[in-house]
mmCIF file of C-alpha atoms in Angstrom:
data_model
loop_
_atom_site.group_PDB
_atom_site.id
_atom_site.type_symbol
_atom_site.label_atom_id
_atom_site.label_comp_id
_atom_site.label_asym_id
_atom_site.label_seq_id
_atom_site.Cartn_x
_atom_site.Cartn_y
_atom_site.Cartn_z
ATOM 1 C CA MET A 275 -57.135 25.383 -15.974
ATOM 2 C CA SER A 276 -54.824 24.309 -13.162
ATOM 3 C CA THR A 277 -52.604 26.631 -11.155
ATOM 4 C CA PRO A 278 -48.773 26.120 -10.638
ATOM 5 C CA GLN A 279 -49.603 25.325 -7.027
ATOM 6 C CA GLU A 280 -51.650 22.320 -8.156
ATOM 7 C CA ILE A 281 -48.840 20.622 -10.031
ATOM 8 C CA SER A 282 -48.281 17.097 -8.788
ATOM 9 C CA ILE A 283 -44.644 16.194 -7.818
ATOM 10 C CA ASP A 284 -45.326 12.523 -8.830
ATOM 11 C CA ALA A 285 -45.280 13.759 -12.536
ATOM 12 C CA PHE A 286 -41.539 14.564 -11.960
ATOM 13 C CA ASN A 287 -40.271 11.336 -10.810
ATOM 14 C CA TYR A 288 -37.909 8.851 -12.449
ATOM 15 C CA ASP A 289 -35.773 6.000 -11.478
ATOM 16 C CA LEU A 290 -32.303 6.863 -10.600
ATOM 17 C CA PRO A 291 -30.048 3.865 -9.749
ATOM 18 C CA ASP A 292 -27.502 4.606 -7.031
ATOM 19 C CA GLU A 293 -24.717 3.487 -9.320
ATOM 20 C CA ARG A 294 -25.575 6.399 -11.625
ATOM 21 C CA ILE A 295 -24.900 8.944 -8.921
ATOM 22 C CA ALA A 296 -21.411 10.201 -9.145
ATOM 23 C CA LYS A 297 -19.687 9.721 -5.799
ATOM 24 C CA PHE A 298 -16.549 11.550 -6.847
ATOM 25 C CA PRO A 299 -15.673 14.063 -9.730
ATOM 26 C CA LYS A 300 -13.789 13.259 -12.964
ATOM 27 C CA GLU A 301 -10.097 13.705 -12.615
ATOM 28 C CA LYS A 302 -10.180 16.519 -15.155
ATOM 29 C CA ARG A 303 -13.256 18.829 -14.728
ATOM 30 C CA ASP A 304 -13.659 19.670 -18.326
ATOM 31 C CA GLU A 305 -13.620 16.098 -19.638
ATOM 32 C CA SER A 306 -17.145 15.302 -18.144
ATOM 33 C CA LYS A 307 -19.743 14.498 -20.573
ATOM 34 C CA LEU A 308 -21.978 17.348 -21.957
ATOM 35 C CA LEU A 309 -25.520 16.523 -23.232
ATOM 36 C CA LEU A 310 -26.539 19.033 -25.918
ATOM 37 C CA TYR A 311 -30.223 20.112 -26.220
ATOM 38 C CA LYS A 312 -31.100 22.459 -29.046
ATOM 39 C CA ASN A 313 -34.739 23.045 -29.897
ATOM 40 C CA GLY A 314 -35.784 19.512 -29.156
ATOM 41 C CA ALA A 315 -32.593 17.769 -30.749
ATOM 42 C CA ILE A 316 -30.441 15.818 -28.280
ATOM 43 C CA SER A 317 -26.718 14.923 -28.897
ATOM 44 C CA GLU A 318 -23.458 14.741 -26.707
ATOM 45 C CA THR A 319 -19.889 15.794 -26.559
ATOM 46 C CA ILE A 320 -17.525 16.633 -23.693
ATOM 47 C CA PHE A 321 -17.620 19.764 -21.604
ATOM 48 C CA LYS A 322 -14.406 21.286 -23.017
ATOM 49 C CA GLU A 323 -15.987 21.424 -26.314
ATOM 50 C CA ILE A 324 -18.953 23.647 -25.152
ATOM 51 C CA TYR A 325 -17.459 26.800 -26.658
ATOM 52 C CA GLN A 326 -18.448 25.199 -30.089
ATOM 53 C CA HIS A 327 -22.080 24.942 -29.151
ATOM 54 C CA LEU A 328 -22.697 28.348 -27.582
ATOM 55 C CA PRO A 329 -24.009 31.090 -29.767
ATOM 56 C CA GLU A 330 -21.347 33.702 -30.687
ATOM 57 C CA LYS A 331 -21.044 36.822 -28.582
ATOM 58 C CA GLU A 332 -23.438 35.731 -25.969
ATOM 59 C CA LEU A 333 -23.208 36.695 -22.411
ATOM 60 C CA LEU A 334 -22.491 33.813 -19.893
ATOM 61 C CA ILE A 335 -23.444 34.561 -16.176
ATOM 62 C CA ALA A 336 -22.262 32.200 -13.301
ATOM 63 C CA ASN A 337 -22.703 32.187 -9.568
ATOM 64 C CA ASN A 338 -19.372 33.015 -7.874
ATOM 65 C CA THR A 339 -20.227 31.897 -4.395
ATOM 66 C CA LYS A 340 -17.852 29.876 -2.309
ATOM 67 C CA VAL A 341 -18.676 26.963 -0.063
ATOM 68 C CA ILE A 342 -17.918 27.493 3.556
ATOM 69 C CA GLN A 343 -16.744 24.704 5.842
ATOM 70 C CA ALA A 344 -20.112 25.027 7.500
ATOM 71 C CA ARG A 345 -20.195 21.777 9.632
ATOM 72 C CA MET A 346 -18.824 22.151 13.216
ATOM 73 C CA LEU A 347 -18.403 18.906 15.297
ATOM 74 C CA PHE A 348 -18.224 19.147 19.143
ATOM 75 C CA GLN A 349 -17.543 16.154 21.477
ATOM 76 C CA LYS A 350 -18.909 16.381 25.044
ATOM 77 C CA GLU A 351 -17.042 14.922 28.088
ATOM 78 C CA SER A 352 -19.447 12.105 28.031
ATOM 79 C CA GLY A 353 -18.219 11.303 24.348
ATOM 80 C CA ALA A 354 -21.551 12.280 22.729
ATOM 81 C CA LYS A 355 -20.895 14.255 19.544
ATOM 82 C CA VAL A 356 -23.092 17.165 18.625
ATOM 83 C CA GLU A 357 -22.885 18.709 15.035
ATOM 84 C CA ILE A 358 -23.670 22.265 14.419
ATOM 85 C CA PHE A 359 -24.352 23.111 10.754
ATOM 86 C CA CYS A 360 -24.318 26.896 9.935
ATOM 87 C CA LEU A 361 -27.015 28.109 7.536
ATOM 88 C CA GLU A 362 -26.978 31.829 7.497
ATOM 89 C CA PRO A 363 -25.576 34.667 9.682
ATOM 90 C CA LEU A 364 -27.899 36.567 12.040
ATOM 91 C CA SER A 365 -25.606 39.046 13.772
ATOM 92 C CA PRO A 366 -23.883 40.620 11.878
ATOM 93 C CA SER A 367 -26.297 39.458 9.092
ATOM 94 C CA ASP A 368 -23.961 40.670 6.319
ATOM 95 C CA TYR A 369 -22.050 37.849 4.856
ATOM 96 C CA ALA A 370 -18.758 39.840 4.369
ATOM 97 C CA LEU A 371 -19.039 41.245 7.831
ATOM 98 C CA VAL A 372 -19.671 38.022 9.665
ATOM 99 C CA PHE A 373 -16.686 36.310 8.359
ATOM 100 C CA GLN A 374 -14.520 39.194 9.549
ATOM 101 C CA THR A 375 -15.770 39.148 13.080
ATOM 102 C CA LYS A 376 -13.112 38.688 15.647
ATOM 103 C CA LYS A 377 -14.990 37.958 18.902
ATOM 104 C CA ASP A 378 -18.427 36.613 18.532
ATOM 105 C CA CYS A 379 -21.213 36.101 16.044
ATOM 106 C CA ILE A 380 -24.663 34.540 15.828
ATOM 107 C CA TRP A 381 -25.971 32.007 13.291
ATOM 108 C CA LYS A 382 -29.023 30.398 12.207
ATOM 109 C CA CYS A 383 -28.014 26.652 12.506
ATOM 110 C CA MET A 384 -29.354 23.051 12.261
ATOM 111 C CA VAL A 385 -28.125 20.918 15.144
ATOM 112 C CA GLY A 386 -27.483 17.015 14.835
ATOM 113 C CA ASN A 387 -28.024 15.045 18.010
ATOM 114 C CA SER A 388 -29.446 18.051 19.643
ATOM 115 C CA LYS A 389 -31.102 16.007 22.430
ATOM 116 C CA ARG A 390 -27.675 15.545 23.781
ATOM 117 C CA TRP A 391 -27.092 19.160 24.115
ATOM 118 C CA LYS A 392 -28.956 20.280 27.351
ATOM 119 C CA GLU A 393 -30.524 23.604 27.719
ATOM 120 C CA GLY A 394 -28.077 26.186 29.148
ATOM 121 C CA GLN A 395 -25.008 24.082 28.406
ATOM 122 C CA THR A 396 -22.042 25.652 26.333
ATOM 123 C CA LEU A 397 -20.259 23.391 23.966
ATOM 124 C CA GLN A 398 -16.613 24.097 23.414
ATOM 125 C CA LYS A 399 -13.573 22.703 21.538
ATOM 126 C CA THR A 400 -9.887 23.742 20.994
ATOM 127 C CA ILE A 401 -8.979 24.648 17.400
ATOM 128 C CA GLN A 402 -5.480 24.980 16.203
ATOM 129 C CA ILE A 403 -4.855 28.053 14.062
ATOM 130 C CA GLY A 404 -1.134 28.510 13.062
ATOM 131 C CA ASP A 405 0.761 28.430 16.482
ATOM 132 C CA LYS A 406 -2.351 29.545 18.334
ATOM 133 C CA LYS A 407 -4.717 27.319 20.302
ATOM 134 C CA VAL A 408 -8.325 28.833 20.328
ATOM 135 C CA LEU A 409 -11.088 28.024 22.635
ATOM 136 C CA PHE A 410 -14.167 28.063 20.603
ATOM 137 C CA ARG A 411 -17.632 28.034 22.270
ATOM 138 C CA ALA A 412 -21.157 27.569 21.112
ATOM 139 C CA GLU A 413 -24.195 28.634 23.002
ATOM 140 C CA ARG A 414 -27.817 28.024 22.029
ATOM 141 C CA ILE A 415 -29.854 31.023 22.341
ATOM 142 C CA SER A 416 -33.235 29.987 21.011
ATOM 143 C CA THR A 417 -34.971 27.137 18.921
ATOM 144 C CA ASN A 418 -37.416 27.664 16.119
ATOM 145 C CA GLY A 419 -38.688 24.377 14.611
ATOM 146 C CA ASN A 420 -35.708 22.481 13.310
ATOM 147 C CA THR A 421 -33.349 25.412 13.379
ATOM 148 C CA HIS A 422 -31.501 27.058 16.280
ATOM 149 C CA GLU A 423 -30.084 30.422 17.017
ATOM 150 C CA ILE A 424 -26.362 29.689 18.001
ATOM 151 C CA LYS A 425 -23.989 32.235 19.381
ATOM 152 C CA PHE A 426 -20.307 31.487 18.691
ATOM 153 C CA SER A 427 -17.433 33.018 20.521
ATOM 154 C CA TRP A 428 -13.632 32.701 20.948
ATOM 155 C CA ASN A 429 -10.880 33.766 23.184
ATOM 156 C CA GLN A 430 -8.381 35.054 20.586
ATOM 157 C CA PRO A 431 -9.451 38.377 19.418
ATOM 158 C CA HIS A 432 -7.289 38.659 16.459
ATOM 159 C CA ILE A 433 -8.717 35.579 14.831
ATOM 160 C CA THR A 434 -11.591 35.855 12.369
ATOM 161 C CA PHE A 435 -14.570 33.711 12.107
ATOM 162 C CA ALA A 436 -13.441 32.818 8.585
ATOM 163 C CA GLU A 437 -10.234 31.515 10.103
ATOM 164 C CA ILE A 438 -12.247 29.542 12.706
ATOM 165 C CA LEU A 439 -14.392 27.765 9.981
ATOM 166 C CA ASP A 440 -11.204 27.167 7.806
ATOM 167 C CA ALA A 441 -9.435 25.489 10.469
ATOM 168 C CA GLY A 442 -12.110 23.775 12.572
ATOM 169 C CA GLY A 443 -15.039 23.315 10.189
ATOM 170 C CA ILE A 444 -15.840 20.578 7.735
ATOM 171 C CA LEU A 445 -16.972 21.242 4.003
ATOM 172 C CA PRO A 446 -20.636 19.947 3.743
ATOM 173 C CA ILE A 447 -20.711 17.746 0.675
ATOM 174 C CA PRO A 448 -24.265 16.484 -0.464
ATOM 175 C CA PRO A 449 -25.971 13.978 1.943
ATOM 176 C CA TYR A 450 -26.721 11.699 -1.100
ATOM 177 C CA LEU A 451 -23.194 10.952 -1.824
ATOM 178 C CA HIS A 452 -23.287 8.742 1.466
ATOM 179 C CA ARG A 453 -19.684 9.282 2.269
ATOM 180 C CA GLU A 454 -17.430 11.430 4.612
ATOM 181 C CA THR A 455 -15.899 14.657 3.410
ATOM 182 C CA ILE A 456 -12.295 14.023 2.185
ATOM 183 C CA GLU A 457 -9.331 16.479 1.790
ATOM 184 C CA GLN A 458 -9.758 16.654 -2.181
ATOM 185 C CA ASP A 459 -13.436 17.867 -1.804
ATOM 186 C CA LYS A 460 -12.024 21.130 -0.539
ATOM 187 C CA THR A 461 -10.875 21.707 -4.002
ATOM 188 C CA THR A 462 -13.062 19.742 -6.218
ATOM 189 C CA TYR A 463 -16.263 20.873 -4.552
ATOM 190 C CA GLN A 464 -15.580 24.498 -5.362
ATOM 191 C CA THR A 465 -15.855 26.146 -8.849
ATOM 192 C CA VAL A 466 -12.518 27.616 -10.074
ATOM 193 C CA TYR A 467 -14.090 31.015 -10.020
ATOM 194 C CA SER A 468 -15.592 30.696 -6.479
ATOM 195 C CA LYS A 469 -14.722 33.806 -4.348
ATOM 196 C CA ILE A 470 -17.579 35.122 -2.225
ATOM 197 C CA LYS A 471 -18.039 32.935 0.937
ATOM 198 C CA GLY A 472 -21.319 32.028 2.091
ATOM 199 C CA SER A 473 -22.695 28.758 0.605
ATOM 200 C CA VAL A 474 -23.236 25.419 2.212
ATOM 201 C CA ALA A 475 -23.620 23.699 -1.157
ATOM 202 C CA ALA A 476 -21.810 24.420 -4.480
ATOM 203 C CA PRO A 477 -23.340 25.771 -7.670
ATOM 204 C CA THR A 478 -22.421 22.422 -9.263
ATOM 205 C CA ALA A 479 -23.013 23.410 -12.987
ATOM 206 C CA GLY A 480 -19.774 25.433 -12.675
ATOM 207 C CA LEU A 481 -17.669 22.691 -11.457
ATOM 208 C CA HIS A 482 -17.104 21.661 -15.005
ATOM 209 C CA PHE A 483 -15.279 24.853 -15.923
ATOM 210 C CA THR A 484 -11.519 25.299 -16.286
ATOM 211 C CA GLN A 485 -9.270 28.156 -17.237
ATOM 212 C CA GLU A 486 -8.866 26.388 -20.574
ATOM 213 C CA VAL A 487 -12.681 26.388 -21.001
ATOM 214 C CA PHE A 488 -12.780 30.160 -20.320
ATOM 215 C CA GLU A 489 -9.975 30.739 -22.940
ATOM 216 C CA SER A 490 -11.923 28.789 -25.605
ATOM 217 C CA LEU A 491 -14.904 30.918 -24.898
ATOM 218 C CA LYS A 492 -12.996 33.989 -26.124
ATOM 219 C CA GLU A 493 -12.638 32.364 -29.608
ATOM 220 C CA ARG A 494 -16.509 32.947 -30.073
ATOM 221 C CA GLU A 495 -16.193 36.395 -28.419
ATOM 222 C CA ILE A 496 -18.565 35.001 -25.475
ATOM 223 C CA GLU A 497 -18.606 37.422 -22.658
ATOM 224 C CA TYR A 498 -18.512 36.238 -19.076
ATOM 225 C CA ASP A 499 -19.705 37.707 -15.809
ATOM 226 C CA GLU A 500 -20.891 36.781 -12.331
ATOM 227 C CA VAL A 501 -23.583 37.092 -9.828
ATOM 228 C CA THR A 502 -23.785 35.776 -6.268
ATOM 229 C CA LEU A 503 -26.422 33.549 -4.591
ATOM 230 C CA HIS A 504 -25.408 31.905 -1.363
ATOM 231 C CA VAL A 505 -26.863 28.386 -1.679
ATOM 232 C CA GLY A 506 -28.643 27.224 1.493
ATOM 233 C CA ALA A 507 -29.167 23.690 2.836
ATOM 234 C CA GLY A 508 -32.716 23.742 1.523
ATOM 235 C CA THR A 509 -31.371 22.919 -1.929
ATOM 236 C CA PHE A 510 -31.280 19.272 -0.889
ATOM 237 C CA GLN A 511 -34.658 19.505 0.746
ATOM 238 C CA PRO A 512 -36.987 17.035 -1.250
ATOM 239 C CA VAL A 513 -40.534 17.908 -2.013
ATOM 240 C CA LYS A 514 -42.604 15.877 0.516
ATOM 241 C CA SER A 515 -45.977 17.202 -0.356
ATOM 242 C CA ASP A 516 -48.270 15.647 -3.143
ATOM 243 C CA THR A 517 -48.626 19.015 -4.807
ATOM 244 C CA ILE A 518 -46.029 21.651 -5.046
ATOM 245 C CA GLY A 519 -48.179 24.443 -3.578
ATOM 246 C CA GLU A 520 -47.709 22.834 -0.117
ATOM 247 C CA HIS A 521 -43.888 23.019 -0.495
ATOM 248 C CA THR A 522 -42.212 26.059 1.072
ATOM 249 C CA MET A 523 -39.003 27.218 -0.792
ATOM 250 C CA HIS A 524 -36.042 28.233 1.405
ATOM 251 C CA SER A 525 -34.955 31.872 1.234
ATOM 252 C CA GLU A 526 -31.413 32.692 -0.217
ATOM 253 C CA PHE A 527 -29.361 35.790 -0.409
ATOM 254 C CA ILE A 528 -28.392 37.261 -3.675
ATOM 255 C CA ILE A 529 -25.861 40.122 -4.672
ATOM 256 C CA VAL A 530 -25.602 41.467 -8.208
ATOM 257 C CA GLU A 531 -23.250 44.321 -9.110
ATOM 258 C CA ARG A 532 -24.243 47.467 -11.011
ATOM 259 C CA ASN A 533 -22.101 46.613 -14.180
ATOM 260 C CA VAL A 534 -23.881 43.219 -14.404
ATOM 261 C CA ILE A 535 -27.367 44.797 -14.294
ATOM 262 C CA GLU A 536 -26.156 47.278 -17.042
ATOM 263 C CA LYS A 537 -25.150 44.368 -19.302
ATOM 264 C CA ILE A 538 -28.378 42.705 -18.924
ATOM 265 C CA LYS A 539 -30.325 45.890 -19.516
ATOM 266 C CA ASN A 540 -28.420 46.264 -22.944
ATOM 267 C CA ARG A 541 -28.480 42.655 -23.977
ATOM 268 C CA GLY A 542 -31.970 41.613 -22.740
ATOM 269 C CA SER A 543 -31.078 37.939 -22.213
ATOM 270 C CA VAL A 544 -28.266 35.708 -21.091
ATOM 271 C CA ILE A 545 -27.189 32.103 -20.655
ATOM 272 C CA ALA A 546 -27.043 31.007 -17.047
ATOM 273 C CA VAL A 547 -24.463 28.613 -15.534
ATOM 274 C CA GLY A 548 -26.482 26.568 -13.077
ATOM 275 C CA THR A 549 -29.959 26.825 -11.555
ATOM 276 C CA THR A 550 -28.686 29.086 -8.855
ATOM 277 C CA SER A 551 -27.749 31.621 -11.456
ATOM 278 C CA VAL A 552 -31.159 31.199 -13.105
ATOM 279 C CA ARG A 553 -32.933 31.890 -9.730
ATOM 280 C CA THR A 554 -30.793 35.026 -9.307
ATOM 281 C CA LEU A 555 -31.350 36.350 -12.712
ATOM 282 C CA GLU A 556 -35.000 35.764 -12.773
ATOM 283 C CA SER A 557 -35.455 37.272 -9.264
ATOM 284 C CA LEU A 558 -33.561 40.300 -10.526
ATOM 285 C CA TYR A 559 -36.377 40.943 -13.099
ATOM 286 C CA TYR A 560 -38.986 40.649 -10.404
ATOM 287 C CA ILE A 561 -37.016 43.021 -8.150
ATOM 288 C CA GLY A 562 -37.223 45.513 -11.078
ATOM 289 C CA VAL A 563 -41.002 44.934 -11.159
ATOM 290 C CA LEU A 564 -41.475 45.475 -7.397
ATOM 291 C CA LEU A 565 -39.479 48.721 -7.898
ATOM 292 C CA GLU A 566 -41.928 49.710 -10.696
ATOM 293 C CA MET A 567 -44.921 49.275 -8.172
ATOM 294 C CA ASN A 568 -43.046 51.096 -5.334
ATOM 295 C CA LYS A 569 -39.986 53.407 -6.076
ATOM 296 C CA GLU A 570 -39.214 53.710 -2.322
ATOM 297 C CA PRO A 571 -39.502 50.337 -0.596
ATOM 298 C CA GLU A 572 -38.452 49.948 2.976
ATOM 299 C CA GLY A 573 -36.121 47.150 4.285
ATOM 300 C CA ILE A 574 -34.528 44.457 2.146
ATOM 301 C CA LEU A 575 -35.940 43.710 -1.118
ATOM 302 C CA LYS A 576 -37.512 40.173 -1.354
ATOM 303 C CA VAL A 577 -38.887 38.054 -4.077
ATOM 304 C CA THR A 578 -41.415 35.720 -2.364
ATOM 305 C CA GLN A 579 -42.129 32.234 -3.663
ATOM 306 C CA TRP A 580 -45.360 32.812 -5.564
ATOM 307 C CA LEU A 581 -44.739 36.406 -6.591
ATOM 308 C CA PRO A 582 -44.093 35.424 -10.264
ATOM 309 C CA TYR A 583 -47.532 33.827 -10.412
ATOM 310 C CA SER A 584 -49.504 36.863 -8.940
ATOM 311 C CA ASN A 585 -51.108 39.612 -10.997
ATOM 312 C CA LEU A 586 -48.142 41.800 -11.571
ATOM 313 C CA PRO A 587 -47.505 44.481 -14.215
ATOM 314 C CA GLU A 588 -45.580 43.183 -17.263
ATOM 315 C CA ILE A 589 -42.641 45.317 -18.007
ATOM 316 C CA SER A 590 -39.527 44.936 -20.278
ATOM 317 C CA VAL A 591 -36.172 43.504 -19.017
ATOM 318 C CA GLU A 592 -34.917 46.890 -20.020
ATOM 319 C CA LYS A 593 -37.245 48.777 -17.926
ATOM 320 C CA SER A 594 -36.671 46.300 -14.976
ATOM 321 C CA MET A 595 -32.998 46.804 -14.940
ATOM 322 C CA GLU A 596 -33.490 50.737 -15.332
ATOM 323 C CA ASN A 597 -35.606 50.604 -12.103
ATOM 324 C CA ILE A 598 -32.789 48.803 -10.320
ATOM 325 C CA LEU A 599 -30.270 51.149 -11.541
ATOM 326 C CA ASP A 600 -32.286 54.167 -10.418
ATOM 327 C CA TYR A 601 -32.654 52.476 -7.021
ATOM 328 C CA LEU A 602 -28.920 52.080 -6.529
ATOM 329 C CA ALA A 603 -28.140 55.615 -7.898
ATOM 330 C CA LYS A 604 -30.349 57.213 -5.359
ATOM 331 C CA ARG A 605 -28.604 55.080 -2.588
ATOM 332 C CA ASP A 606 -25.090 55.599 -4.101
ATOM 333 C CA GLU A 607 -24.712 51.812 -4.078
ATOM 334 C CA ASN A 608 -22.820 49.483 -6.372
ATOM 335 C CA SER A 609 -24.761 46.348 -6.031
ATOM 336 C CA ILE A 610 -28.354 45.170 -5.408
ATOM 337 C CA LYS A 611 -28.611 42.824 -2.296
ATOM 338 C CA ALA A 612 -31.904 41.080 -1.765
ATOM 339 C CA GLU A 613 -33.606 37.740 -0.685
ATOM 340 C CA THR A 614 -35.349 35.340 -2.989
ATOM 341 C CA GLN A 615 -37.660 32.413 -2.413
ATOM 342 C CA ILE A 616 -38.606 32.163 -6.188
ATOM 343 C CA ILE A 617 -39.936 28.864 -7.305
ATOM 344 C CA ILE A 618 -39.627 28.176 -10.958
ATOM 345 C CA LEU A 619 -42.290 25.821 -12.294
ATOM 346 C CA PRO A 620 -43.999 24.579 -15.442
ATOM 347 C CA GLY A 621 -45.833 27.561 -16.961
ATOM 348 C CA TYR A 622 -43.228 30.167 -15.673
ATOM 349 C CA LYS A 623 -42.430 32.681 -18.216
ATOM 350 C CA PHE A 624 -38.525 33.272 -18.345
ATOM 351 C CA HIS A 625 -37.665 36.842 -18.778
ATOM 352 C CA ILE A 626 -33.735 36.977 -18.698
ATOM 353 C CA VAL A 627 -32.478 33.369 -19.196
ATOM 354 C CA LYS A 628 -32.358 32.097 -22.752
ATOM 355 C CA GLY A 629 -29.955 29.231 -22.250
ATOM 356 C CA LEU A 630 -28.909 26.981 -19.275
ATOM 357 C CA ILE A 631 -25.851 24.850 -18.377
ATOM 358 C CA THR A 632 -26.838 22.479 -15.699
ATOM 359 C CA ASN A 633 -26.206 18.948 -14.097
ATOM 360 C CA PHE A 634 -28.792 16.285 -13.733
ATOM 361 C CA HIS A 635 -30.992 16.627 -10.735
ATOM 362 C CA GLN A 636 -32.867 14.382 -8.164
ATOM 363 C CA PRO A 637 -36.192 13.077 -8.918
ATOM 364 C CA LYS A 638 -39.207 15.077 -7.511
ATOM 365 C CA SER A 639 -37.039 17.989 -6.857
ATOM 366 C CA THR A 640 -37.694 21.710 -7.329
ATOM 367 C CA LEU A 641 -34.610 21.783 -9.655
ATOM 368 C CA LEU A 642 -36.131 19.234 -11.984
ATOM 369 C CA LEU A 643 -39.448 21.416 -12.009
ATOM 370 C CA LEU A 644 -37.207 24.322 -13.136
ATOM 371 C CA ILE A 645 -35.788 22.258 -16.036
ATOM 372 C CA SER A 646 -39.290 21.273 -17.049
ATOM 373 C CA ALA A 647 -40.254 24.877 -16.969
ATOM 374 C CA PHE A 648 -37.389 25.668 -19.434
ATOM 375 C CA ILE A 649 -37.720 22.827 -21.951
ATOM 376 C CA GLY A 650 -41.219 21.502 -21.193
ATOM 377 C CA GLU A 651 -41.986 17.768 -21.433
ATOM 378 C CA ASP A 652 -38.724 17.390 -23.198
ATOM 379 C CA TRP A 653 -37.166 16.980 -19.864
ATOM 380 C CA LYS A 654 -38.253 13.220 -20.011
ATOM 381 C CA LYS A 655 -36.351 12.847 -23.242
ATOM 382 C CA VAL A 656 -33.340 14.468 -21.888
ATOM 383 C CA TYR A 657 -33.177 12.464 -18.759
ATOM 384 C CA ASP A 658 -33.967 9.138 -20.677
ATOM 385 C CA TYR A 659 -31.005 9.966 -22.997
ATOM 386 C CA ALA A 660 -28.795 10.671 -20.095
ATOM 387 C CA LEU A 661 -29.786 7.363 -18.265
ATOM 388 C CA THR A 662 -29.316 5.225 -21.452
ATOM 389 C CA HIS A 663 -25.945 6.880 -22.448
ATOM 390 C CA GLU A 664 -24.072 6.421 -19.202
ATOM 391 C CA PHE A 665 -24.234 10.084 -17.937
ATOM 392 C CA ARG A 666 -23.361 10.481 -14.310
ATOM 393 C CA PHE A 667 -25.872 12.292 -12.151
ATOM 394 C CA LEU A 668 -26.157 14.873 -9.456
ATOM 395 C CA SER A 669 -23.537 17.154 -8.032
ATOM 396 C CA TYR A 670 -20.240 15.486 -9.098
ATOM 397 C CA GLY A 671 -21.907 14.225 -12.272
ATOM 398 C CA ASP A 672 -21.947 15.247 -15.879
ATOM 399 C CA SER A 673 -23.649 18.363 -17.404
ATOM 400 C CA SER A 674 -26.042 19.556 -20.130
ATOM 401 C CA LEU A 675 -26.511 22.654 -22.225
ATOM 402 C CA LEU A 676 -30.205 23.542 -22.823
ATOM 403 C CA LEU A 677 -30.844 25.949 -25.633
ATOM 404 C CA ASN A 678 -34.279 27.292 -26.721
ATOM 405 C CA GLU A 679 -34.401 29.546 -29.818
#
């Protein structure tokens, strides 16, 4: 019997014509198309009718991360342009703290046109914030592969880094849109419930929700809550290896509040809005498993890529959540903070997620593998239907509701 690592990525390829990729969103978010998959049966409706198809009194959980304007462009005196793409904070490493820093901070970044940025050279630009002109500098501290450690500093001590990004950064829309960011993307590429800054890509399944949709969910007594996963640039990284075992998943930062953990403990299962919520929730289960094995772990809790496929003790969702609640109680903390590299592949056993709202994903992507893990070979039926019924694909595209009883 083959292992998950031996799965061939070619088995998850399909033809996606460029004209099927939505370059811009629908004018009204909730009027996008919605594919319905229920126990193998496929039909369609529009997103604002989703409340009619969700089981009554379920718990819906979404990712409340907010996309930051993570691209910073610098122009040298020679005219050469260098782009710095902020990936994750290093000092301070806490997302909430780094956006409030008022002097300097250090980030892990990718650098475009890095050959034009000579060693020891400081890049700088002037950013207008209100009536103040801020001199903003970037200094490269070190390089590790294709990422760089960059120190940012500025000369106005009352200005926060969040204000610097908001005034001088560019929102990083997906590269497959093959266009520049425009002003409306600042609104349309954020979910209506986004609030915790830190992502470089949107949790796009949530882009279809409106306040009207949330009101309609109350008719069926559907409860709603949130988790946080800060989406990294690795979400766009294609699988380049023949087998998935050679692919390294990017690490992402998650936060889950105590009250959400208590709800999951009491219910045992939820419906996830988007693959980022799936990765957060399923990682949460394995954090509880790790705490079962070691009640007093040192350092940050981390779910590594292949952890779910190793020989771990099988515990209930209730027990897993109890372990996390005990861990928080001992530390007098209200939220669990952790890193995850989880990869969800065919053969994965879902512990918390029983339903999924998600867009249509790129061929040969880890996100498509996750869909296959959830509905099996029926992913081909779902994608064939979407392609032959004029569904729009990828980040600004249409959505699907996948339910397995």
